[in-house]
mmCIF file with all atom_site columns, C-alpha atoms in Angstrom:
data_model
loop_
_atom_site.group_PDB
_atom_site.id
_atom_site.type_symbol
_atom_site.label_atom_id
_atom_site.label_alt_id
_atom_site.label_comp_id
_atom_site.label_asym_id
_atom_site.label_entity_id
_atom_site.label_seq_id
_atom_site.pdbx_PDB_ins_code
_atom_site.Cartn_x
_atom_site.Cartn_y
_atom_site.Cartn_z
_atom_site.occupancy
_atom_site.B_iso_or_equiv
_atom_site.pdbx_formal_charge
_atom_site.auth_seq_id
_atom_site.auth_comp_id
_atom_site.auth_asym_id
_atom_site.auth_atom_id
_atom_site.pdbx_PDB_model_num
ATOM 1   C CA . GLY A 1 1   ? -55.537 73.962 86.701 1.00 81.00 ? 1   GLY A CA 1
ATOM 2   C CA . GLY A 1 2   ? -53.944 75.200 83.620 1.00 85.00 ? 2   GLY A CA 1
ATOM 3   C CA . LEU A 1 3   ? -50.810 73.688 84.139 1.00 89.00 ? 3   LEU A CA 1
ATOM 4   C CA . THR A 1 4   ? -52.443 70.311 84.788 1.00 90.00 ? 4   THR A CA 1
ATOM 5   C CA . MET A 1 5   ? -54.229 70.612 81.869 1.00 92.00 ? 5   MET A CA 1
ATOM 6   C CA . TRP A 1 6   ? -51.013 71.269 79.810 1.00 92.00 ? 6   TRP A CA 1
ATOM 7   C CA . LEU A 1 7   ? -48.817 68.399 81.722 1.00 90.00 ? 7   LEU A CA 1
ATOM 8   C CA . TRP A 1 8   ? -52.025 66.185 80.280 1.00 91.00 ? 8   TRP A CA 1
ATOM 9   C CA . PHE A 1 9   ? -52.543 67.758 76.632 1.00 92.00 ? 9   PHE A CA 1
ATOM 10  C CA . VAL A 1 10  ? -48.376 66.627 76.422 1.00 90.00 ? 10  VAL A CA 1
ATOM 11  C CA . GLU A 1 11  ? -48.550 63.372 77.864 1.00 87.00 ? 11  GLU A CA 1
ATOM 12  C CA . LYS A 1 12  ? -51.826 62.212 75.956 1.00 88.00 ? 12  LYS A CA 1
ATOM 13  C CA . GLY A 1 13  ? -54.044 65.113 74.612 1.00 93.00 ? 13  GLY A CA 1
ATOM 14  C CA . TRP A 1 14  ? -52.326 65.842 71.562 1.00 93.00 ? 14  TRP A CA 1
ATOM 15  C CA . LEU A 1 15  ? -52.387 62.032 71.089 1.00 93.00 ? 15  LEU A CA 1
ATOM 16  C CA . TYR A 1 16  ? -56.618 62.269 70.669 1.00 94.00 ? 16  TYR A CA 1
ATOM 17  C CA . CYS A 1 17  ? -56.448 64.982 68.718 1.00 95.00 ? 17  CYS A CA 1
ATOM 18  C CA . MET A 1 18  ? -54.151 63.015 66.122 1.00 95.00 ? 18  MET A CA 1
ATOM 19  C CA . LEU A 1 19  ? -56.521 60.281 66.405 1.00 96.00 ? 19  LEU A CA 1
ATOM 20  C CA . ILE A 1 20  ? -59.280 63.153 65.645 1.00 97.00 ? 20  ILE A CA 1
ATOM 21  C CA . MET A 1 21  ? -57.552 63.648 62.517 1.00 97.00 ? 21  MET A CA 1
ATOM 22  C CA . GLY A 1 22  ? -56.726 60.688 61.165 1.00 97.00 ? 22  GLY A CA 1
ATOM 23  C CA . VAL A 1 23  ? -60.559 59.793 61.520 1.00 97.00 ? 23  VAL A CA 1
ATOM 24  C CA . VAL A 1 24  ? -61.701 63.078 59.956 1.00 98.00 ? 24  VAL A CA 1
ATOM 25  C CA . LEU A 1 25  ? -59.597 62.565 57.002 1.00 98.00 ? 25  LEU A CA 1
ATOM 26  C CA . THR A 1 26  ? -60.506 58.793 56.907 1.00 98.00 ? 26  THR A CA 1
ATOM 27  C CA . VAL A 1 27  ? -64.329 59.951 56.765 1.00 98.00 ? 27  VAL A CA 1
ATOM 28  C CA . GLN A 1 28  ? -63.503 62.554 54.148 1.00 98.00 ? 28  GLN A CA 1
ATOM 29  C CA . LEU A 1 29  ? -61.531 60.046 51.910 1.00 98.00 ? 29  LEU A CA 1
ATOM 30  C CA . ILE A 1 30  ? -64.456 57.911 51.584 1.00 97.00 ? 30  ILE A CA 1
ATOM 31  C CA . ILE A 1 31  ? -66.878 61.020 50.941 1.00 98.00 ? 31  ILE A CA 1
ATOM 32  C CA . HIS A 1 32  ? -64.150 62.553 48.264 1.00 97.00 ? 32  HIS A CA 1
ATOM 33  C CA . TRP A 1 33  ? -62.169 59.632 46.933 1.00 97.00 ? 33  TRP A CA 1
ATOM 34  C CA . LYS A 1 34  ? -63.354 60.333 43.232 1.00 97.00 ? 34  LYS A CA 1
ATOM 35  C CA . ASP A 1 35  ? -63.266 64.425 43.512 1.00 96.00 ? 35  ASP A CA 1
ATOM 36  C CA . TRP A 1 36  ? -59.953 64.856 45.292 1.00 97.00 ? 36  TRP A CA 1
ATOM 37  C CA . THR A 1 37  ? -56.672 65.054 43.637 1.00 97.00 ? 37  THR A CA 1
ATOM 38  C CA . PHE A 1 38  ? -54.222 62.481 43.979 1.00 97.00 ? 38  PHE A CA 1
ATOM 39  C CA . LEU A 1 39  ? -51.953 64.739 46.124 1.00 97.00 ? 39  LEU A CA 1
ATOM 40  C CA . ARG A 1 40  ? -54.862 65.626 48.267 1.00 98.00 ? 40  ARG A CA 1
ATOM 41  C CA . LYS A 1 41  ? -55.343 62.271 49.394 1.00 98.00 ? 41  LYS A CA 1
ATOM 42  C CA . MET A 1 42  ? -51.807 61.405 49.358 1.00 98.00 ? 42  MET A CA 1
ATOM 43  C CA . GLY A 1 43  ? -51.468 64.134 52.032 1.00 98.00 ? 43  GLY A CA 1
ATOM 44  C CA . ALA A 1 44  ? -54.447 62.692 53.704 1.00 98.00 ? 44  ALA A CA 1
ATOM 45  C CA . PHE A 1 45  ? -52.786 59.489 53.652 1.00 97.00 ? 45  PHE A CA 1
ATOM 46  C CA . THR A 1 46  ? -49.561 60.899 55.004 1.00 97.00 ? 46  THR A CA 1
ATOM 47  C CA . VAL A 1 47  ? -50.970 62.090 58.141 1.00 97.00 ? 47  VAL A CA 1
ATOM 48  C CA . ILE A 1 48  ? -53.231 58.457 58.622 1.00 97.00 ? 48  ILE A CA 1
ATOM 49  C CA . VAL A 1 49  ? -49.616 57.399 58.270 1.00 95.00 ? 49  VAL A CA 1
ATOM 50  C CA . LEU A 1 50  ? -48.053 59.280 60.982 1.00 95.00 ? 50  LEU A CA 1
ATOM 51  C CA . VAL A 1 51  ? -51.078 58.849 63.396 1.00 95.00 ? 51  VAL A CA 1
ATOM 52  C CA . PHE A 1 52  ? -50.353 55.168 63.220 1.00 93.00 ? 52  PHE A CA 1
ATOM 53  C CA . HIS A 1 53  ? -46.589 55.806 63.318 1.00 91.00 ? 53  HIS A CA 1
ATOM 54  C CA . VAL A 1 54  ? -46.905 57.699 66.513 1.00 91.00 ? 54  VAL A CA 1
ATOM 55  C CA . MET A 1 55  ? -49.161 54.953 67.963 1.00 90.00 ? 55  MET A CA 1
ATOM 56  C CA . GLU A 1 56  ? -46.602 52.202 67.722 1.00 86.00 ? 56  GLU A CA 1
ATOM 57  C CA . GLU A 1 57  ? -43.522 54.667 69.040 1.00 80.00 ? 57  GLU A CA 1
ATOM 58  C CA . TRP A 1 58  ? -45.311 56.147 72.139 1.00 80.00 ? 58  TRP A CA 1
ATOM 59  C CA . VAL A 1 59  ? -48.613 53.914 72.782 1.00 79.00 ? 59  VAL A CA 1
ATOM 60  C CA . MET A 1 60  ? -48.373 50.359 71.583 1.00 78.00 ? 60  MET A CA 1
ATOM 61  C CA . PRO A 1 61  ? -45.505 48.930 71.918 1.00 72.00 ? 61  PRO A CA 1
ATOM 62  C CA . GLY A 1 62  ? -44.391 52.567 72.857 1.00 72.00 ? 62  GLY A CA 1
ATOM 63  C CA . GLY A 1 63  ? -40.963 53.383 74.416 1.00 72.00 ? 63  GLY A CA 1
ATOM 64  C CA . PHE A 1 64  ? -39.664 54.954 71.410 1.00 70.00 ? 64  PHE A CA 1
ATOM 65  C CA . HIS A 1 65  ? -37.936 58.079 73.430 1.00 70.00 ? 65  HIS A CA 1
ATOM 66  C CA . TYR A 1 66  ? -35.862 55.259 75.671 1.00 65.00 ? 66  TYR A CA 1
ATOM 67  C CA . TYR A 1 67  ? -34.346 54.592 72.278 1.00 64.00 ? 67  TYR A CA 1
ATOM 68  C CA . TYR A 1 68  ? -33.855 57.670 70.707 1.00 68.00 ? 68  TYR A CA 1
ATOM 69  C CA . ASN A 1 69  ? -32.240 58.699 74.018 1.00 71.00 ? 69  ASN A CA 1
ATOM 70  C CA . ILE A 1 70  ? -29.776 55.812 73.942 1.00 66.00 ? 70  ILE A CA 1
ATOM 71  C CA . SER A 1 71  ? -27.055 57.861 74.163 1.00 61.00 ? 71  SER A CA 1
ATOM 72  C CA . SER A 1 72  ? -27.908 59.741 77.084 1.00 64.00 ? 72  SER A CA 1
ATOM 73  C CA . ASP A 1 73  ? -26.672 58.420 80.423 1.00 70.00 ? 73  ASP A CA 1
ATOM 74  C CA . ALA A 1 74  ? -29.497 55.407 81.882 1.00 67.00 ? 74  ALA A CA 1
ATOM 75  C CA . ILE A 1 75  ? -31.258 58.049 84.598 1.00 70.00 ? 75  ILE A CA 1
ATOM 76  C CA . LEU A 1 76  ? -32.052 60.318 81.722 1.00 71.00 ? 76  LEU A CA 1
ATOM 77  C CA . ARG A 1 77  ? -33.239 58.072 78.925 1.00 69.00 ? 77  ARG A CA 1
ATOM 78  C CA . ASP A 1 78  ? -36.855 58.626 79.626 1.00 74.00 ? 78  ASP A CA 1
ATOM 79  C CA . ARG A 1 79  ? -36.306 62.318 79.021 1.00 75.00 ? 79  ARG A CA 1
ATOM 80  C CA . TYR A 1 80  ? -33.362 63.550 77.580 1.00 71.00 ? 80  TYR A CA 1
ATOM 81  C CA . PRO A 1 81  ? -32.682 65.144 74.732 1.00 74.00 ? 81  PRO A CA 1
ATOM 82  C CA . MET A 1 82  ? -36.335 63.868 73.314 1.00 74.00 ? 82  MET A CA 1
ATOM 83  C CA . ASN A 1 83  ? -38.959 64.130 75.845 1.00 80.00 ? 83  ASN A CA 1
ATOM 84  C CA . GLU A 1 84  ? -42.780 64.040 75.416 1.00 84.00 ? 84  GLU A CA 1
ATOM 85  C CA . LEU A 1 85  ? -42.806 67.722 74.752 1.00 88.00 ? 85  LEU A CA 1
ATOM 86  C CA . THR A 1 86  ? -40.384 67.793 72.190 1.00 87.00 ? 86  THR A CA 1
ATOM 87  C CA . ASP A 1 87  ? -41.983 65.246 70.410 1.00 87.00 ? 87  ASP A CA 1
ATOM 88  C CA . MET A 1 88  ? -45.591 66.466 70.601 1.00 91.00 ? 88  MET A CA 1
ATOM 89  C CA . ILE A 1 89  ? -43.939 69.423 68.449 1.00 92.00 ? 89  ILE A CA 1
ATOM 90  C CA . THR A 1 90  ? -42.340 67.096 65.911 1.00 91.00 ? 90  THR A CA 1
ATOM 91  C CA . ASN A 1 91  ? -45.177 65.025 65.655 1.00 93.00 ? 91  ASN A CA 1
ATOM 92  C CA . PHE A 1 92  ? -48.083 67.152 66.250 1.00 95.00 ? 92  PHE A CA 1
ATOM 93  C CA . GLY A 1 93  ? -46.973 69.887 64.369 1.00 95.00 ? 93  GLY A CA 1
ATOM 94  C CA . GLY A 1 94  ? -46.292 68.187 61.588 1.00 95.00 ? 94  GLY A CA 1
ATOM 95  C CA . ALA A 1 95  ? -49.601 66.325 61.350 1.00 96.00 ? 95  ALA A CA 1
ATOM 96  C CA . LEU A 1 96  ? -51.019 69.722 61.917 1.00 97.00 ? 96  LEU A CA 1
ATOM 97  C CA . ILE A 1 97  ? -49.534 71.090 58.637 1.00 97.00 ? 97  ILE A CA 1
ATOM 98  C CA . TRP A 1 98  ? -50.321 68.719 56.733 1.00 97.00 ? 98  TRP A CA 1
ATOM 99  C CA . PHE A 1 99  ? -53.988 68.318 57.856 1.00 98.00 ? 99  PHE A CA 1
ATOM 100 C CA . ILE A 1 100 ? -54.722 72.124 57.434 1.00 98.00 ? 100 ILE A CA 1
ATOM 101 C CA . LEU A 1 101 ? -52.739 71.809 53.914 1.00 97.00 ? 101 LEU A CA 1
ATOM 102 C CA . VAL A 1 102 ? -55.193 69.121 52.640 1.00 98.00 ? 102 VAL A CA 1
ATOM 103 C CA . GLN A 1 103 ? -58.376 71.039 54.558 1.00 98.00 ? 103 GLN A CA 1
ATOM 104 C CA . THR A 1 104 ? -57.291 73.917 52.483 1.00 97.00 ? 104 THR A CA 1
ATOM 105 C CA . ASP A 1 105 ? -56.443 71.978 49.389 1.00 96.00 ? 105 ASP A CA 1
ATOM 106 C CA . LYS A 1 106 ? -52.525 73.459 49.159 1.00 96.00 ? 106 LYS A CA 1
ATOM 107 C CA . TYR A 1 107 ? -50.831 70.120 49.696 1.00 96.00 ? 107 TYR A CA 1
ATOM 108 C CA . GLU A 1 108 ? -49.126 70.348 46.642 1.00 96.00 ? 108 GLU A CA 1
ATOM 109 C CA . ARG A 1 109 ? -45.645 68.963 44.783 1.00 97.00 ? 109 ARG A CA 1
ATOM 110 C CA . LYS A 1 110 ? -42.879 70.613 46.438 1.00 97.00 ? 110 LYS A CA 1
ATOM 111 C CA . MET A 1 111 ? -44.447 69.148 50.201 1.00 97.00 ? 111 MET A CA 1
ATOM 112 C CA . SER A 1 112 ? -45.272 65.489 48.760 1.00 97.00 ? 112 SER A CA 1
ATOM 113 C CA . PHE A 1 113 ? -41.562 65.635 47.582 1.00 97.00 ? 113 PHE A CA 1
ATOM 114 C CA . ALA A 1 114 ? -40.763 66.757 51.151 1.00 97.00 ? 114 ALA A CA 1
ATOM 115 C CA . VAL A 1 115 ? -43.033 64.147 52.448 1.00 97.00 ? 115 VAL A CA 1
ATOM 116 C CA . MET A 1 116 ? -41.249 61.143 50.109 1.00 97.00 ? 116 MET A CA 1
ATOM 117 C CA . LEU A 1 117 ? -38.167 62.058 51.561 1.00 96.00 ? 117 LEU A CA 1
ATOM 118 C CA . PHE A 1 118 ? -38.852 62.026 54.710 1.00 94.00 ? 118 PHE A CA 1
ATOM 119 C CA . GLY A 1 119 ? -41.004 58.394 54.562 1.00 95.00 ? 119 GLY A CA 1
ATOM 120 C CA . TYR A 1 120 ? -37.577 57.104 53.122 1.00 95.00 ? 120 TYR A CA 1
ATOM 121 C CA . ALA A 1 121 ? -35.935 58.518 56.197 1.00 92.00 ? 121 ALA A CA 1
ATOM 122 C CA . GLU A 1 122 ? -37.948 56.684 58.192 1.00 89.00 ? 122 GLU A CA 1
ATOM 123 C CA . VAL A 1 123 ? -37.560 53.560 56.994 1.00 89.00 ? 123 VAL A CA 1
ATOM 124 C CA . VAL A 1 124 ? -33.836 54.316 56.888 1.00 87.00 ? 124 VAL A CA 1
ATOM 125 C CA . ILE A 1 125 ? -34.094 55.741 60.771 1.00 83.00 ? 125 ILE A CA 1
ATOM 126 C CA . HIS A 1 126 ? -36.008 52.746 62.248 1.00 80.00 ? 126 HIS A CA 1
ATOM 127 C CA . VAL A 1 127 ? -34.202 49.996 60.024 1.00 79.00 ? 127 VAL A CA 1
ATOM 128 C CA . LEU A 1 128 ? -31.103 50.995 61.108 1.00 77.00 ? 128 LEU A CA 1
ATOM 129 C CA . GLY A 1 129 ? -31.716 52.030 64.356 1.00 67.00 ? 129 GLY A CA 1
ATOM 130 C CA . ALA A 1 130 ? -32.690 48.481 65.055 1.00 58.00 ? 130 ALA A CA 1
ATOM 131 C CA . SER A 1 131 ? -29.206 47.098 65.839 1.00 52.00 ? 131 SER A CA 1
ATOM 132 C CA . ARG A 1 132 ? -29.062 49.897 68.411 1.00 52.00 ? 132 ARG A CA 1
ATOM 133 C CA . THR A 1 133 ? -31.913 48.076 70.396 1.00 48.00 ? 133 THR A CA 1
ATOM 134 C CA . LEU A 1 134 ? -29.045 45.588 71.809 1.00 45.00 ? 134 LEU A CA 1
ATOM 135 C CA . LEU A 1 135 ? -28.054 48.128 74.289 1.00 46.00 ? 135 LEU A CA 1
ATOM 136 C CA . LEU A 1 136 ? -31.368 47.984 76.220 1.00 47.00 ? 136 LEU A CA 1
ATOM 137 C CA . GLU A 1 137 ? -31.203 45.868 79.187 1.00 46.00 ? 137 GLU A CA 1
ATOM 138 C CA . SER A 1 138 ? -35.004 45.424 79.005 1.00 49.00 ? 138 SER A CA 1
ATOM 139 C CA . GLY A 1 139 ? -35.783 41.906 77.485 1.00 48.00 ? 139 GLY A CA 1
ATOM 140 C CA . VAL A 1 140 ? -39.306 43.773 75.900 1.00 51.00 ? 140 VAL A CA 1
ATOM 141 C CA . TYR A 1 141 ? -37.142 44.831 72.994 1.00 49.00 ? 141 TYR A CA 1
ATOM 142 C CA . SER A 1 142 ? -35.624 42.458 70.525 1.00 52.00 ? 142 SER A CA 1
ATOM 143 C CA . LEU A 1 143 ? -32.425 42.612 68.059 1.00 53.00 ? 143 LEU A CA 1
ATOM 144 C CA . PHE A 1 144 ? -34.880 43.255 65.104 1.00 61.00 ? 144 PHE A CA 1
ATOM 145 C CA . TYR A 1 145 ? -37.431 45.374 66.176 1.00 67.00 ? 145 TYR A CA 1
ATOM 146 C CA . GLY A 1 146 ? -37.588 49.169 67.636 1.00 72.00 ? 146 GLY A CA 1
ATOM 147 C CA . PRO A 1 147 ? -40.668 51.141 68.380 1.00 75.00 ? 147 PRO A CA 1
ATOM 148 C CA . GLY A 1 148 ? -41.951 52.461 65.062 1.00 79.00 ? 148 GLY A CA 1
ATOM 149 C CA . MET A 1 149 ? -40.085 50.224 63.120 1.00 83.00 ? 149 MET A CA 1
ATOM 150 C CA . LEU A 1 150 ? -43.351 48.167 61.865 1.00 86.00 ? 150 LEU A CA 1
ATOM 151 C CA . THR A 1 151 ? -45.026 51.193 60.926 1.00 88.00 ? 151 THR A CA 1
ATOM 152 C CA . ALA A 1 152 ? -41.949 52.546 58.872 1.00 89.00 ? 152 ALA A CA 1
ATOM 153 C CA . LEU A 1 153 ? -41.980 49.533 56.779 1.00 89.00 ? 153 LEU A CA 1
ATOM 154 C CA . VAL A 1 154 ? -45.719 48.585 56.706 1.00 89.00 ? 154 VAL A CA 1
ATOM 155 C CA . CYS A 1 155 ? -46.695 52.707 56.024 1.00 93.00 ? 155 CYS A CA 1
ATOM 156 C CA . TRP A 1 156 ? -43.987 54.888 55.342 1.00 95.00 ? 156 TRP A CA 1
ATOM 157 C CA . LEU A 1 157 ? -42.515 53.080 52.943 1.00 95.00 ? 157 LEU A CA 1
ATOM 158 C CA . PRO A 1 158 ? -45.451 52.143 50.433 1.00 96.00 ? 158 PRO A CA 1
ATOM 159 C CA . LEU A 1 159 ? -46.233 56.107 51.195 1.00 96.00 ? 159 LEU A CA 1
ATOM 160 C CA . ALA A 1 160 ? -42.999 56.712 49.965 1.00 97.00 ? 160 ALA A CA 1
ATOM 161 C CA . VAL A 1 161 ? -42.813 54.395 46.981 1.00 97.00 ? 161 VAL A CA 1
ATOM 162 C CA . ALA A 1 162 ? -46.154 55.783 45.757 1.00 98.00 ? 162 ALA A CA 1
ATOM 163 C CA . TYR A 1 163 ? -44.900 59.318 45.753 1.00 97.00 ? 163 TYR A CA 1
ATOM 164 C CA . THR A 1 164 ? -41.655 58.391 43.827 1.00 98.00 ? 164 THR A CA 1
ATOM 165 C CA . ALA A 1 165 ? -44.309 56.408 41.165 1.00 98.00 ? 165 ALA A CA 1
ATOM 166 C CA . TYR A 1 166 ? -46.339 59.691 40.835 1.00 97.00 ? 166 TYR A CA 1
ATOM 167 C CA . PHE A 1 167 ? -43.250 61.791 40.252 1.00 97.00 ? 167 PHE A CA 1
ATOM 168 C CA . VAL A 1 168 ? -41.831 59.332 37.842 1.00 97.00 ? 168 VAL A CA 1
ATOM 169 C CA . LYS A 1 169 ? -45.131 59.691 36.112 1.00 97.00 ? 169 LYS A CA 1
ATOM 170 C CA . THR A 1 170 ? -45.324 63.005 36.090 1.00 97.00 ? 170 THR A CA 1
ATOM 171 C CA . ARG A 1 171 ? -41.825 63.782 35.681 1.00 96.00 ? 171 ARG A CA 1
ATOM 172 C CA . VAL A 1 172 ? -40.145 65.014 38.413 1.00 95.00 ? 172 VAL A CA 1
ATOM 173 C CA . LYS A 1 173 ? -38.962 69.179 38.143 1.00 96.00 ? 173 LYS A CA 1
ATOM 174 C CA . LEU A 1 174 ? -36.253 70.455 39.338 1.00 97.00 ? 174 LEU A CA 1
ATOM 175 C CA . ARG A 1 175 ? -38.328 73.150 41.441 1.00 96.00 ? 175 ARG A CA 1
ATOM 176 C CA . ASP A 1 176 ? -39.764 70.225 42.974 1.00 97.00 ? 176 ASP A CA 1
ATOM 177 C CA . VAL A 1 177 ? -36.790 68.882 44.194 1.00 97.00 ? 177 VAL A CA 1
ATOM 178 C CA . ILE A 1 178 ? -35.211 71.781 45.516 1.00 97.00 ? 178 ILE A CA 1
ATOM 179 C CA . GLY A 1 179 ? -38.511 73.125 46.582 1.00 97.00 ? 179 GLY A CA 1
ATOM 180 C CA . GLY A 1 180 ? -39.110 69.992 48.378 1.00 97.00 ? 180 GLY A CA 1
ATOM 181 C CA . GLY A 1 181 ? -35.232 69.724 49.752 1.00 97.00 ? 181 GLY A CA 1
ATOM 182 C CA . VAL A 1 182 ? -35.978 73.092 51.522 1.00 97.00 ? 182 VAL A CA 1
ATOM 183 C CA . ILE A 1 183 ? -39.269 72.339 52.964 1.00 97.00 ? 183 ILE A CA 1
ATOM 184 C CA . LEU A 1 184 ? -37.956 69.179 54.367 1.00 95.00 ? 184 LEU A CA 1
ATOM 185 C CA . VAL A 1 185 ? -34.779 71.160 55.889 1.00 96.00 ? 185 VAL A CA 1
ATOM 186 C CA . VAL A 1 186 ? -37.016 74.198 57.119 1.00 96.00 ? 186 VAL A CA 1
ATOM 187 C CA . LEU A 1 187 ? -40.028 71.718 58.824 1.00 94.00 ? 187 LEU A CA 1
ATOM 188 C CA . SER A 1 188 ? -36.529 69.470 60.289 1.00 93.00 ? 188 SER A CA 1
ATOM 189 C CA . ILE A 1 189 ? -35.283 72.550 61.925 1.00 92.00 ? 189 ILE A CA 1
ATOM 190 C CA . LEU A 1 190 ? -38.602 74.219 63.081 1.00 93.00 ? 190 LEU A CA 1
ATOM 191 C CA . LEU A 1 191 ? -39.987 70.882 64.313 1.00 91.00 ? 191 LEU A CA 1
ATOM 192 C CA . ILE A 1 192 ? -37.080 68.813 65.558 1.00 87.00 ? 192 ILE A CA 1
ATOM 193 C CA . ILE A 1 193 ? -33.744 70.261 66.050 1.00 87.00 ? 193 ILE A CA 1
ATOM 194 C CA . MET A 1 194 ? -35.162 73.806 67.656 1.00 89.00 ? 194 MET A CA 1
ATOM 195 C CA . PRO A 1 195 ? -37.529 72.246 69.800 1.00 88.00 ? 195 PRO A CA 1
ATOM 196 C CA . GLU A 1 196 ? -34.747 69.755 71.263 1.00 85.00 ? 196 GLU A CA 1
ATOM 197 C CA . SER A 1 197 ? -32.131 72.481 71.415 1.00 88.00 ? 197 SER A CA 1
ATOM 198 C CA . LEU A 1 198 ? -34.225 75.132 73.332 1.00 87.00 ? 198 LEU A CA 1
ATOM 199 C CA . LEU A 1 199 ? -36.431 72.384 75.508 1.00 86.00 ? 199 LEU A CA 1
ATOM 200 C CA . LYS A 1 200 ? -34.121 69.733 76.332 1.00 84.00 ? 200 LYS A CA 1
ATOM 201 C CA . ASN A 1 201 ? -33.699 69.599 80.026 1.00 85.00 ? 201 ASN A CA 1
ATOM 202 C CA . GLU A 1 202 ? -32.556 66.952 82.483 1.00 84.00 ? 202 GLU A CA 1
ATOM 203 C CA . ASN A 1 203 ? -35.291 68.012 84.818 1.00 85.00 ? 203 ASN A CA 1
ATOM 204 C CA . THR A 1 204 ? -37.985 68.205 82.200 1.00 83.00 ? 204 THR A CA 1
ATOM 205 C CA . PRO A 1 205 ? -41.406 67.678 83.526 1.00 83.00 ? 205 PRO A CA 1
ATOM 206 C CA . TYR A 1 206 ? -42.481 66.101 80.533 1.00 82.00 ? 206 TYR A CA 1
ATOM 207 C CA . VAL A 1 207 ? -41.997 62.648 80.848 1.00 78.00 ? 207 VAL A CA 1
#
């Protein structure tokens, strides 16, 4: 029973949780538009953008892990090195941290700077990565599109630009840059590098 529930959560459950977080924040944005600070609103938008992005990578059209695992042998592409569990930790972990920071009103400049860098990184990864789709035999993927690319351009890019405008307007401080860089590195290690190195497994049940 417990294992079945867990496997369901890793496969689909966390996506429902992400949707719920997105809906909650959307409602809060509408209610609190006048009284929330700019950065708090940006934090809410960041989670909402991540929800759309994850849906594109995993649900419609999905298939991002194939694309991410392209350097693996064909037989392992649905599970190695990225599998459902590692990607859940990455995305759900990030969303949860941002969601909690927004709820407790602790989403501030350093985290915003980290998210700005992350937003630009998403664009670069998905746009440059598009050329790799040629390697896929499936005709579903075109040369110019990889799962996640649309939201990278339509959501992450404007979000990163809005953060940039904020930092230009409020004059970026050295501590924003250093703090933001450190946060990005720490979150990357905790949410991307560590889960993958610890949990990558050619026989993973998380497919």
